[in-house]
Coordinates of C-alpha atoms in Angstrom, one line a residue:
X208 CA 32.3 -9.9 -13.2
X209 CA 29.3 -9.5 -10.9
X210 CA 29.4 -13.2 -9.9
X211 CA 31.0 -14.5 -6.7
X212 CA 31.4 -17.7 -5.7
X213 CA 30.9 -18.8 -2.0
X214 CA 34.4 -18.7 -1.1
X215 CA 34.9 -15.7 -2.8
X216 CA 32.1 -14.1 -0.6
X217 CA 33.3 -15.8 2.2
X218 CA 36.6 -14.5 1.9
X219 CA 35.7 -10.7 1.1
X220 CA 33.6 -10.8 4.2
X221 CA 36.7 -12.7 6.7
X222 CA 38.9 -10.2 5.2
X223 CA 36.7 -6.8 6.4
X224 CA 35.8 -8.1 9.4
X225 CA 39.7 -9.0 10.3
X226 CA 40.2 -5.2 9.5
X227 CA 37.6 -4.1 12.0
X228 CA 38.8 -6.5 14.3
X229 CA 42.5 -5.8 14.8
X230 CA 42.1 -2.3 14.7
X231 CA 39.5 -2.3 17.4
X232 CA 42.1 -1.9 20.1
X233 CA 43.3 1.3 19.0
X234 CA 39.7 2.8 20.4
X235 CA 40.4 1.9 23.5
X236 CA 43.0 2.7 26.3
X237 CA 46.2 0.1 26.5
X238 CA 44.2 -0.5 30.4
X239 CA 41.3 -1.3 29.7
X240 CA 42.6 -3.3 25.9
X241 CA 44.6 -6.0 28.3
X242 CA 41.5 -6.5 30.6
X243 CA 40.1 -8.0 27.6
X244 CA 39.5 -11.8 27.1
X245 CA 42.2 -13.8 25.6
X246 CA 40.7 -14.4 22.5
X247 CA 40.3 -10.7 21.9
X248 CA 43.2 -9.0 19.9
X249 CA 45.2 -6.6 22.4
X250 CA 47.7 -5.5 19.8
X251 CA 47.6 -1.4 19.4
X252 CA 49.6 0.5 16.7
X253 CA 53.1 1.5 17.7
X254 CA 53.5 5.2 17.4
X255 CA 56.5 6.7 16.2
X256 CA 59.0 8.9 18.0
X257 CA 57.3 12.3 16.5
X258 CA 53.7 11.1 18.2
X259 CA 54.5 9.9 21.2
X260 CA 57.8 11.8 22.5
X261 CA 61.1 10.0 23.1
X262 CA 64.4 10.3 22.4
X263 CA 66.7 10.7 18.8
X264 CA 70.1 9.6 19.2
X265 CA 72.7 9.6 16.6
X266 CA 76.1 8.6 16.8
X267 CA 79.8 8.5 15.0
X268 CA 82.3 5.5 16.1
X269 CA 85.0 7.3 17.6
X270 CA 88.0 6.2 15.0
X271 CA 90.5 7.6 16.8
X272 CA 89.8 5.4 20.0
X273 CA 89.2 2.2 18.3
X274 CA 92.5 2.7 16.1
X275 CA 94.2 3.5 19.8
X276 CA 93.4 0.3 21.3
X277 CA 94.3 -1.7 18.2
X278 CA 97.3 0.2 18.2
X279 CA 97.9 -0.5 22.4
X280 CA 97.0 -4.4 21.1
X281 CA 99.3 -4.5 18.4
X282 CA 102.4 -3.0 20.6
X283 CA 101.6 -6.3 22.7
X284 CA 101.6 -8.2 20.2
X285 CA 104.7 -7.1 18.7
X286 CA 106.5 -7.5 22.2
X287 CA 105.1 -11.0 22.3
X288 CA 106.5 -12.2 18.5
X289 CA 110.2 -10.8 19.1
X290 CA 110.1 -12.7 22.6
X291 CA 109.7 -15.9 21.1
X292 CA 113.0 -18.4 21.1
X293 CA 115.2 -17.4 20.2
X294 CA 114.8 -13.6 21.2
X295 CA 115.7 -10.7 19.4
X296 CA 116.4 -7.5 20.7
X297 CA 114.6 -4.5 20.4
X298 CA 114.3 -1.0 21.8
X299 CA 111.7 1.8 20.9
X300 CA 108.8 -0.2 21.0
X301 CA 105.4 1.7 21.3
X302 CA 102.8 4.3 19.3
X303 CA 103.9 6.8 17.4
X304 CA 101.9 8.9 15.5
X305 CA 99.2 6.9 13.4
X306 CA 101.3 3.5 13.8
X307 CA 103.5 1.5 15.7
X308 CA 107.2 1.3 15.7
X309 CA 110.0 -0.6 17.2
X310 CA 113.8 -0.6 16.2
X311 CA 115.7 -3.8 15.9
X312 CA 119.1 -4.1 17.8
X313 CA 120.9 -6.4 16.0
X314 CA 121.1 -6.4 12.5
X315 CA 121.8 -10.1 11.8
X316 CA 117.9 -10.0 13.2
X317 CA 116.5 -7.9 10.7
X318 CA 115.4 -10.4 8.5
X319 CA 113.8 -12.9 11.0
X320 CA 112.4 -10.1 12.7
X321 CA 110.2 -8.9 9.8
X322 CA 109.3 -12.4 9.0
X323 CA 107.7 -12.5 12.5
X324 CA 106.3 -9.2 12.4
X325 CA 104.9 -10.0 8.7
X326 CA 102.8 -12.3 10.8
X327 CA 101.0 -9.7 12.3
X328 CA 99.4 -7.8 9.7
X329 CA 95.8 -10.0 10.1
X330 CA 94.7 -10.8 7.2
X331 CA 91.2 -9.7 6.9
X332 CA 90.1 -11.5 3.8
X333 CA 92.5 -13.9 1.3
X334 CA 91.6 -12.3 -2.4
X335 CA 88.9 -15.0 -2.7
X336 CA 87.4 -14.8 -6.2
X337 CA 90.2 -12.2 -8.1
X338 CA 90.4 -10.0 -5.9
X339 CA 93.1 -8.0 -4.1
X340 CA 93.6 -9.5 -0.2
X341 CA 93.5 -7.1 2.5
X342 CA 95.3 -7.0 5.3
X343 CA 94.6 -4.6 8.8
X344 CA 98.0 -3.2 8.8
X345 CA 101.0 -2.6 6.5
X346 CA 104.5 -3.2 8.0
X347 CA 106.7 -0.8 6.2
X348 CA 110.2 -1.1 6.9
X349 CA 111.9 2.4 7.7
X350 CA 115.6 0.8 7.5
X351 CA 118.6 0.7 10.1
X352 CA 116.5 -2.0 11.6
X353 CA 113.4 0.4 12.3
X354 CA 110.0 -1.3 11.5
X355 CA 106.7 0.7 11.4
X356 CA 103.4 -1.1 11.0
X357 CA 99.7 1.2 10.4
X358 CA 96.4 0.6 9.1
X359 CA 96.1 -0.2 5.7
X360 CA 93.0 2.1 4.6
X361 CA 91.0 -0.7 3.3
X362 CA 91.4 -3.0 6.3
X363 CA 90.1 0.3 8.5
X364 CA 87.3 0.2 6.6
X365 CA 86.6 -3.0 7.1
X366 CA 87.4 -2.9 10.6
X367 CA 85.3 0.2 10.9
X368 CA 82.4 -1.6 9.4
X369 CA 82.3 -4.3 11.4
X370 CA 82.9 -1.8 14.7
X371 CA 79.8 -0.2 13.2
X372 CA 77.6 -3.6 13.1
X373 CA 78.7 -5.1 16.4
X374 CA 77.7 -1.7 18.0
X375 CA 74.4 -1.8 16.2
X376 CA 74.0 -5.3 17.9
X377 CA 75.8 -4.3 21.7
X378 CA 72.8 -1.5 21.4
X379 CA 70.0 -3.2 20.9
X380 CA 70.5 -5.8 23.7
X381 CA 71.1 -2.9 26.2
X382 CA 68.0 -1.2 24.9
X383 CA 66.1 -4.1 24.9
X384 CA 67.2 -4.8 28.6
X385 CA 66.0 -1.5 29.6
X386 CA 62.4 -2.7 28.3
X387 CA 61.8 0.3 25.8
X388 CA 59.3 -1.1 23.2
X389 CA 60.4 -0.8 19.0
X390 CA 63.7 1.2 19.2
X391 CA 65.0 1.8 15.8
X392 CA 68.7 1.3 15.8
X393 CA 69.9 1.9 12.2
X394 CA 73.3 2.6 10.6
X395 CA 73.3 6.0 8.9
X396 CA 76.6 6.3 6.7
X397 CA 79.7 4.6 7.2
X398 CA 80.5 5.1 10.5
X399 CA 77.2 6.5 12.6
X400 CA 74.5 4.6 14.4
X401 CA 70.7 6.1 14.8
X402 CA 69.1 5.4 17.5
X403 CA 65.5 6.4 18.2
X404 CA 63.3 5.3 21.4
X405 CA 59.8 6.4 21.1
X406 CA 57.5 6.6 24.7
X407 CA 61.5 6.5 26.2
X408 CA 60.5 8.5 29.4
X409 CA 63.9 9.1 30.4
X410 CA 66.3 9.9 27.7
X411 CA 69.2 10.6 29.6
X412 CA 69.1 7.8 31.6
X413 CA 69.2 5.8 27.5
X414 CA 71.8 7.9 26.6
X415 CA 74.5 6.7 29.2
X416 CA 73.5 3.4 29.0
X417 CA 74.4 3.5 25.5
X418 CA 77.3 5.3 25.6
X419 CA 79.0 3.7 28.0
X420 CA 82.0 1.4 26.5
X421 CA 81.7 -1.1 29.1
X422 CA 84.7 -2.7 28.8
X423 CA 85.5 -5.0 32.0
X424 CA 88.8 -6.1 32.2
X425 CA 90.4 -8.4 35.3
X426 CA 94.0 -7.3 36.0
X427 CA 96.2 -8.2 38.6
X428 CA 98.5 -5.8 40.8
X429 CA 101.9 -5.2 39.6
X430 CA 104.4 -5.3 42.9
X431 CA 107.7 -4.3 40.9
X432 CA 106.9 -1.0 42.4
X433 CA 104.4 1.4 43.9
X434 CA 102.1 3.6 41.3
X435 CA 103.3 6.5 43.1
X436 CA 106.7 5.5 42.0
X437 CA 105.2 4.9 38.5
X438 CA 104.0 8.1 38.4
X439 CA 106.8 9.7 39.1
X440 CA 109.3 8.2 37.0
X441 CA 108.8 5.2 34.4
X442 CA 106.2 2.3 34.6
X443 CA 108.0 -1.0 34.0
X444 CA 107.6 -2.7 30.9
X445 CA 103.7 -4.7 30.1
X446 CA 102.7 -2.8 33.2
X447 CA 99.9 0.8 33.0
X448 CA 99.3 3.4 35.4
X449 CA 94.8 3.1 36.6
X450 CA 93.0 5.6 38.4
X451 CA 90.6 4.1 40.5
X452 CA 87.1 5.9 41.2
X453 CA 88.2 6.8 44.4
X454 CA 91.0 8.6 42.7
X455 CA 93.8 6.3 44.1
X456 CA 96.2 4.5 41.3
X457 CA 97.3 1.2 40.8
X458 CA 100.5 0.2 39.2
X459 CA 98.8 -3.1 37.0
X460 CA 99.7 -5.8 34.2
X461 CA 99.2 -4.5 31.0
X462 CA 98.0 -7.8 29.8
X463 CA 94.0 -8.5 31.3
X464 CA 93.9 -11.7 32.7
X465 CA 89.9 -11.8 32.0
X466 CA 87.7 -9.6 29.9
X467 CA 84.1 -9.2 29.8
X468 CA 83.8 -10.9 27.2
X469 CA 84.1 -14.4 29.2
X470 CA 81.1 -13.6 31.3
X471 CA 77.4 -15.3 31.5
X472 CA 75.4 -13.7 33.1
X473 CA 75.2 -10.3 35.8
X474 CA 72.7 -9.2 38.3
X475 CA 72.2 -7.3 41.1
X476 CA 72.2 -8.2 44.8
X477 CA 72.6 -6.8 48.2
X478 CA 76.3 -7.0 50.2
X479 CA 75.0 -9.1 53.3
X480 CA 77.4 -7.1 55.3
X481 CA 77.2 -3.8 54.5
X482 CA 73.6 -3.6 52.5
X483 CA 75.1 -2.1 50.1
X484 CA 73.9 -2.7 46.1
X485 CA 76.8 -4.7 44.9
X486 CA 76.5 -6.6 41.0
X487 CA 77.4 -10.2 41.2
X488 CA 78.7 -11.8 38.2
X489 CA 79.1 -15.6 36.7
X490 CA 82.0 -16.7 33.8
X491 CA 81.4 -19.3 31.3
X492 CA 82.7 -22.4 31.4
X493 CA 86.1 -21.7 29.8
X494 CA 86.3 -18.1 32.1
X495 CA 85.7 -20.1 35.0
X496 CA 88.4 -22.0 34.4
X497 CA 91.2 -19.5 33.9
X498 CA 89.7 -17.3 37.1
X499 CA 90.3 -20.5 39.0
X500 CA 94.1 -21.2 37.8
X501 CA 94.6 -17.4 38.3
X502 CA 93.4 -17.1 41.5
X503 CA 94.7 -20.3 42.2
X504 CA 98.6 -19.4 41.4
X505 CA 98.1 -15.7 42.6
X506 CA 97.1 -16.0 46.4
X507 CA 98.0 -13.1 48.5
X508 CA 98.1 -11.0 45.5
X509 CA 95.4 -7.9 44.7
X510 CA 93.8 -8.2 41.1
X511 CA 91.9 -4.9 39.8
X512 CA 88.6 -4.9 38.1
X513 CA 88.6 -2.4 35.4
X514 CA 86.0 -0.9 33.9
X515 CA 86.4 1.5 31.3
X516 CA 90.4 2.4 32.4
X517 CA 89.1 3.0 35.8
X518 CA 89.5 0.9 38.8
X519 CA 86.3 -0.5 40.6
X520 CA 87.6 -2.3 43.0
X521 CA 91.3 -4.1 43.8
X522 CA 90.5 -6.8 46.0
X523 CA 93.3 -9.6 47.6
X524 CA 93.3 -13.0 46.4
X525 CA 92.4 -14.8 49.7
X526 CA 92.2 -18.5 48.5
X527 CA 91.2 -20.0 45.1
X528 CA 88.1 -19.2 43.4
X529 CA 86.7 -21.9 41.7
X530 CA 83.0 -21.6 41.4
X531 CA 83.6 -19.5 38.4
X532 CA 81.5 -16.3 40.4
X533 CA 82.5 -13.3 41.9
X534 CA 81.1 -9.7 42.9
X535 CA 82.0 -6.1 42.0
X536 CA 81.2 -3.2 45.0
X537 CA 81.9 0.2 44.7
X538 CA 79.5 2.3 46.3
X539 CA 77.1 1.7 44.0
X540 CA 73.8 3.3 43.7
X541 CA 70.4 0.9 43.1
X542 CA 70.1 2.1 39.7
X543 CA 73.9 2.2 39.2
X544 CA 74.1 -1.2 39.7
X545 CA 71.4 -2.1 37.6
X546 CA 73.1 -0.4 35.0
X547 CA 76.2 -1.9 35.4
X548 CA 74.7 -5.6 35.0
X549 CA 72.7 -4.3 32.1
X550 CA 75.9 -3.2 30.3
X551 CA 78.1 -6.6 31.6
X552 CA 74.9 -9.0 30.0
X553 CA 74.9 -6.7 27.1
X554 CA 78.3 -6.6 26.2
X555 CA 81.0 -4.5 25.7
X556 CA 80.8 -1.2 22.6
X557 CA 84.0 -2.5 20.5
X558 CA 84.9 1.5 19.9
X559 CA 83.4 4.6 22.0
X560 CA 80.4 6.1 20.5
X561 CA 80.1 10.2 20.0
X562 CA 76.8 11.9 20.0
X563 CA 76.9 13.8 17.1
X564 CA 73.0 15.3 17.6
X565 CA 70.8 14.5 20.2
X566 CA 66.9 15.5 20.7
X567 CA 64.2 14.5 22.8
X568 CA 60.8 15.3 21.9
X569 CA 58.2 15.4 24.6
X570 CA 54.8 13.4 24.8
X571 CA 53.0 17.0 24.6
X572 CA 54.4 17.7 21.1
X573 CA 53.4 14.0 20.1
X574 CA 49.8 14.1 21.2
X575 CA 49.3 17.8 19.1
X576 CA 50.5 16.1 16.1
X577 CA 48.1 13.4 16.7
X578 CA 45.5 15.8 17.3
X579 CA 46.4 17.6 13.9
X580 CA 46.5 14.4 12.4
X581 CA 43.2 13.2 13.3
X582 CA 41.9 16.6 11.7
X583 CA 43.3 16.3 8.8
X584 CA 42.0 12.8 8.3
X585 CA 38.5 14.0 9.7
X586 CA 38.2 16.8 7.2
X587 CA 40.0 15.0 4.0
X588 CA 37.3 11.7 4.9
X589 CA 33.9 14.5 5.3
X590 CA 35.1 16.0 2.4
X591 CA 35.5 12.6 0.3
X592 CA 32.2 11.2 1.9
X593 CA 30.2 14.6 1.0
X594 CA 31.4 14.5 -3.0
X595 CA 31.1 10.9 -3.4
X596 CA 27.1 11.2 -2.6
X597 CA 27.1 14.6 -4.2
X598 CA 28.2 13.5 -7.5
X599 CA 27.4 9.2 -7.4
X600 CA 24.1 8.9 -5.3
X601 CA 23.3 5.5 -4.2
X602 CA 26.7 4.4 -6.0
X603 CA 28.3 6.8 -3.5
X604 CA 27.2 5.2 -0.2
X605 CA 28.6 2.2 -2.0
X606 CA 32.3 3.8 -2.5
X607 CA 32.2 5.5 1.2
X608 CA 32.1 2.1 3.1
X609 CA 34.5 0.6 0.3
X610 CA 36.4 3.6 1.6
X611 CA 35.9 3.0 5.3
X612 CA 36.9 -1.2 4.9
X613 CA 39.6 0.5 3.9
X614 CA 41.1 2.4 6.1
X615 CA 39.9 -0.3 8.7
X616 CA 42.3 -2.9 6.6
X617 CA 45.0 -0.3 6.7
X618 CA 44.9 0.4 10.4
X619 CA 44.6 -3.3 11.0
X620 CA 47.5 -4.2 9.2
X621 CA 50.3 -1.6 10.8
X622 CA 48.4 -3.2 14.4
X623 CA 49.3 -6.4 13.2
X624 CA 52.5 -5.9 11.6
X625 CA 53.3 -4.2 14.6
X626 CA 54.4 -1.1 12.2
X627 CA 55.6 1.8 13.9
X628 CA 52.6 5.0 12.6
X629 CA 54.6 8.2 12.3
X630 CA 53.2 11.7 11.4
X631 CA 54.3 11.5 7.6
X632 CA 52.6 7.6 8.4
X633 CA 49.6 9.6 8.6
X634 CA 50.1 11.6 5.9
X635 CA 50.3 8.2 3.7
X636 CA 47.1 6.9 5.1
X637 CA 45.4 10.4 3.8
X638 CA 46.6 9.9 0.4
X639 CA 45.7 6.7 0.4
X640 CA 42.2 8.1 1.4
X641 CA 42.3 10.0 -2.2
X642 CA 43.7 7.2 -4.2
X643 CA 41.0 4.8 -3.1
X644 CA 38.5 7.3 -3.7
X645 CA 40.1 8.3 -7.8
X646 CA 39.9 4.0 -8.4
X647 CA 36.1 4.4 -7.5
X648 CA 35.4 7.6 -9.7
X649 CA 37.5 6.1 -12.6
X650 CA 35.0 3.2 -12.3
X651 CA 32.1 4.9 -12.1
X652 CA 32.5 7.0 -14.8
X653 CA 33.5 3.9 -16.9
X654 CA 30.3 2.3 -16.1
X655 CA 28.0 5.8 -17.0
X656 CA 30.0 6.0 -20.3
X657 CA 29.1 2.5 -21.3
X658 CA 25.5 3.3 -19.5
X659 CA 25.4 6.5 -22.1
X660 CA 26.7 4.2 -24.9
X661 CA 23.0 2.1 -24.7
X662 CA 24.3 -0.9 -22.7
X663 CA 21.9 -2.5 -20.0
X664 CA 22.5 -1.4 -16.4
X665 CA 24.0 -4.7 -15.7
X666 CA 26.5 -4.5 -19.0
X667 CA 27.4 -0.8 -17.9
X668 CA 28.5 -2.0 -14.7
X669 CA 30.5 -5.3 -15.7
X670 CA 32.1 -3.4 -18.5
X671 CA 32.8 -0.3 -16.2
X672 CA 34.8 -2.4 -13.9
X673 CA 36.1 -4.5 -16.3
X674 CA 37.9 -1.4 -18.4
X675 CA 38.9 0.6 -15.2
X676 CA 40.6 -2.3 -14.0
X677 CA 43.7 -2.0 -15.8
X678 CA 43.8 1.8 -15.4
X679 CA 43.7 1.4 -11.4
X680 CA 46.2 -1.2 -11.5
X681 CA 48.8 1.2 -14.0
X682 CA 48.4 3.7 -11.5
X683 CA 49.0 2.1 -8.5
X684 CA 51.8 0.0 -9.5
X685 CA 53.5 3.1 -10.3
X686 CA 53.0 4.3 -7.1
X687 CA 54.1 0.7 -5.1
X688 CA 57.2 1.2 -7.5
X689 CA 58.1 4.7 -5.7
X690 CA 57.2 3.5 -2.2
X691 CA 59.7 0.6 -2.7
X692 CA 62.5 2.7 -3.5
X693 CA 61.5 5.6 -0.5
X694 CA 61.6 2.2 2.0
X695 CA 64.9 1.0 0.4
X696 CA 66.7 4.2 0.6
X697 CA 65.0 6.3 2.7
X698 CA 65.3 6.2 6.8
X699 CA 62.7 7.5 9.7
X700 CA 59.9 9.1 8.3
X701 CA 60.4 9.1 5.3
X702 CA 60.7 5.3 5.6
X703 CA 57.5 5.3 7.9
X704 CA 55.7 7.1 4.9
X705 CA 57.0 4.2 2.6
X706 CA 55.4 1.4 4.5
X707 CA 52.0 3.0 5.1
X708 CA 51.7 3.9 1.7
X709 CA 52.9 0.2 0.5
X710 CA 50.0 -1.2 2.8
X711 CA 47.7 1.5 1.6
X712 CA 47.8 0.8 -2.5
X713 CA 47.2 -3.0 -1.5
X714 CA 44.0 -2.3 0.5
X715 CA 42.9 0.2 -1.9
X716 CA 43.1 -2.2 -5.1
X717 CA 41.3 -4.5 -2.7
X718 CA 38.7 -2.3 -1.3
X719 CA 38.1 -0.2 -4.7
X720 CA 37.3 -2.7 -7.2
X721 CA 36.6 -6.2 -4.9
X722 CA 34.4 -4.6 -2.4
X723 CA 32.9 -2.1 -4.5
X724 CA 32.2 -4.4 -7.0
X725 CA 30.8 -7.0 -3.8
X726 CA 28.7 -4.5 -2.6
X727 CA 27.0 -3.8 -5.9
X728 CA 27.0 -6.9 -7.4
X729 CA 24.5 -7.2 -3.8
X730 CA 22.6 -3.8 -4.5
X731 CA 21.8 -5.6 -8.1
X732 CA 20.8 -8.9 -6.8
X733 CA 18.2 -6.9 -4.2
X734 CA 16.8 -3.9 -6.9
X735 CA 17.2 -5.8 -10.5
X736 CA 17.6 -2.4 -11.7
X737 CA 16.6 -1.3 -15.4
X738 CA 18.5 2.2 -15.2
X739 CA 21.4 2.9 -13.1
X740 CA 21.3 5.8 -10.6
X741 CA 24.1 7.2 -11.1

């Protein structure tokens, strides 16, 4: 076992020096690292939210607000069906309680009317494979012509699971427009989102970005009456009530023309009139096209732009706009503007998001458990270093820079990987420190049994490595076995403890028995020893 080919030397050696490589970043400040040459590495580890500060995040999909607006979609749905030729009358339509209800007029209807509103239970899967079909909602008919429809509880959870996944999604582009570098967005249960932002400097600022619904809707101005009138007695029917952000409301169309949802693209610019920060905005091809027929069939009319059930701004249709463009002011602040594109390119939340806990932990707190950290690693490494010669001699030196390619190989793989290090991260590199060290005692005690036993130093050696082998490898399978089920189930840290300890048992088995046995396979090549010193 003390032979190695070329290659095999070659590769030991590419492998080391990788390590020392990658990781050589991390010595220096991220400054002076991207003053560097090109072909130098400029990748540093990413530190997790505990070392560096930033902000924890974690939310619960508001049920009650998403089953709401499926509930406010539904009722316009309903109105739409028993419209159709030939109409049937109704009365009652509208929310009540956790459903929707509406009350048939004529009872030669009945039938036809549930046939139509059967239609509108949206199937959510067909029963594919044997099983059951569910449907979003049940229509359960109360008699004397009075139909209810509700969620069925499977098809909320579906629904709710997909609310979950496009939020996860909605997130990350807003994050990622705000430029903060390896959030974690994560669901956490059925119906709550984790978010955490390490180095984010201003966690507030994150935290209404995200929270924000964002839902843009184009409506245009009802004139059946004023939304004074409105307020005082009865809206008319397919027509709401809006506040506007200067506190005036606006009788509108129930029905959006446009929503969000047709846009390309948003960005911020500068009214050429009045200087003010205003956020221009572009529709796709297809919303282009209904803004122009709108606008087109609509002039002299006021159209709101919505945003969240608030009115932004309720300008009159002056002529036809074709160019698919258009531009939202409102008094805007720089920065609220820039938000206000970032949430239009990012999309619209399908549900409003809760904070359910919140903490932000400052760069202060971060940097003392790096400091601790680096202790901890200091003293655990002196103390390893100090037995190894104490109790192995020459053999020891050998296991020490065994020891140190290792944790060079470790730290070079999180840079690499780009692997976010956490504080229990750091805890897994210690223990990794140990575990490399216990493969190079169980060897070397091997080889001084077979040296007590009469064999030749060379014998000892190749038989020491030889039997330890499949001890080092029982033990750290084991070990990959538990890490794999900490990453799989865990989350955070704990999951940051699973993936530095994952890398660690790999450059251990590496380090421990290829460049231990490398290294002395070179101290016998040089000495042609008779007796081992160990």
């Amino acid at each position: 076992m003390l032979h190695f080919a070329r290659w095999k030397i070659a590769l030991i050696i590419v492998v080391v020096l990788g390590g020392i490589f990658t990781t050589l970043p991390n010595f220096f400040p991220a400054s002076t690292v991207q003053s560097w040459p090109d072909f130098m590495p400029k990748r540093q580890i990413v530190l997790g939210l505990d070392l560096q500060g930033g902000a924890y995040l974690l939310y619960e999909v508001d049920k009650e607000d998403y089953k709401e607006k499926q509930f406010r979609q539904l009722v316009g749905n309903i109105r739409r069906a028993l419209r159709e030729n030939p109409r049937i009358g109704y009365t009652g339509l509208g929310i009540q309680g956790d459903g929707v209800q509406v009350r048939i007029r004529d009872a030669a209807r009945y039938d036809e009317a549930e046939r139509r509103l059967a239609e509108l239970v949206n199937p959510l899967n067909s029963g594919v494979f044997g099983g059951a079909a569910v449907n979003e909602f049940v229509l359960e008919p109360q008699g004397d012509g009075l139909f209810r429809m509700a969620f069925s509880q499977e098809g909320l959870d579906m629904r709710l699971a997909s609310v979950v996944r496009q939020s996860i999604e909605v997130i990350r582009r807003r994050v990622d427009e705000l430029g903060t570098t390896e959030p974690s967005i994560q669901r956490q249960g059925t119906d709550r989102i984790l978010v955490e932002a390490p180095g984010e400097s201003n966690p507030q600022r994150l935290k209404d970005i995200i929270g924000a619904t964002a839902q843009l809707t184009f409506h245009l101005v009802s004139q059946e009456m004023s939304a004074s009138q409105a307020l005082q007695g009865r809206p008319p029917n397919g027509t709401m009530v809006v506040e506007g952000n200067d506190g005036q409301p606006y009788l509108l169309d129930e029905t959006p023309l446009l929503t969000g949802e047709e846009l390309q693209d948003a960005s911020v610019a500068f009214d050429q009139q009045t200087n003010e920060p205003v956020v221009n905005f572009r529709f796709n091809t297809a919303g282009a096209r209904v803004f122009a027929d709108v606008t087109r069939a609509n002039v002299g009319r006021p159209f709101a732009i919505v945003l969240d059930n608030e009115v932004i701004t309720a300008p009159v249709i002056r002529q036809p706009i074709t160019g698919g463009s258009g531009q939202i002011s409102g008094n805007f602040t720089v920065d609220g503007a820039n938000d206000l594109a970032v949430l239009l390119r990012a999309g619209a939340l399908p549900a409003r998001l809760d904070v359910v806990e919140e903490r932000s932990v400052g760069p202060g707190l971060g940097q003392d458990s790096i400091d601790s950290g680096k202790i901890a690693s200091i003293v655990a490494a002196a103390a390893v270093v100090i037995f190894m010669l104490l109790a192995y001699g020459q053999f020891g030196v050998i296991a020490n820079l065994a020891l140190a390619s290792n944790v060079f190989l470790i730290f070079g793989v999180l840079t690499t990987l780009q692997a976010t290090l956490t504080l229990p991260g750091i805890a897994g590199v210690v223990l990794t420190i140990g575990m490399a060290v216990d493969a190079n005692v169980l060897i070397y005690e091997r080889i001084r049994e077979e040296a007590r036993a009469g064999r030749s130093a060379i014998g000892s050696i190749d038989a020491g490595f030889s039997r330890a082998l499949g001890t080092i490898l029982d033990a750290n399978i084991t070990t990959l076995i538990v890490a794999v089920i900490l990453f799989f189930i865990g989350s955070g840290p704990v999951k940051g403890f699973a993936v530095t300890l994952m890398i660690g048992i790999f450059t251990t088995v590496f380090s421990a028995f290829t460049v231990s046995r490398f290294l002395i396979s070179m101290w016998v090549k040089r000495k042609r020893p008779s007796k081992l010193p160990i």
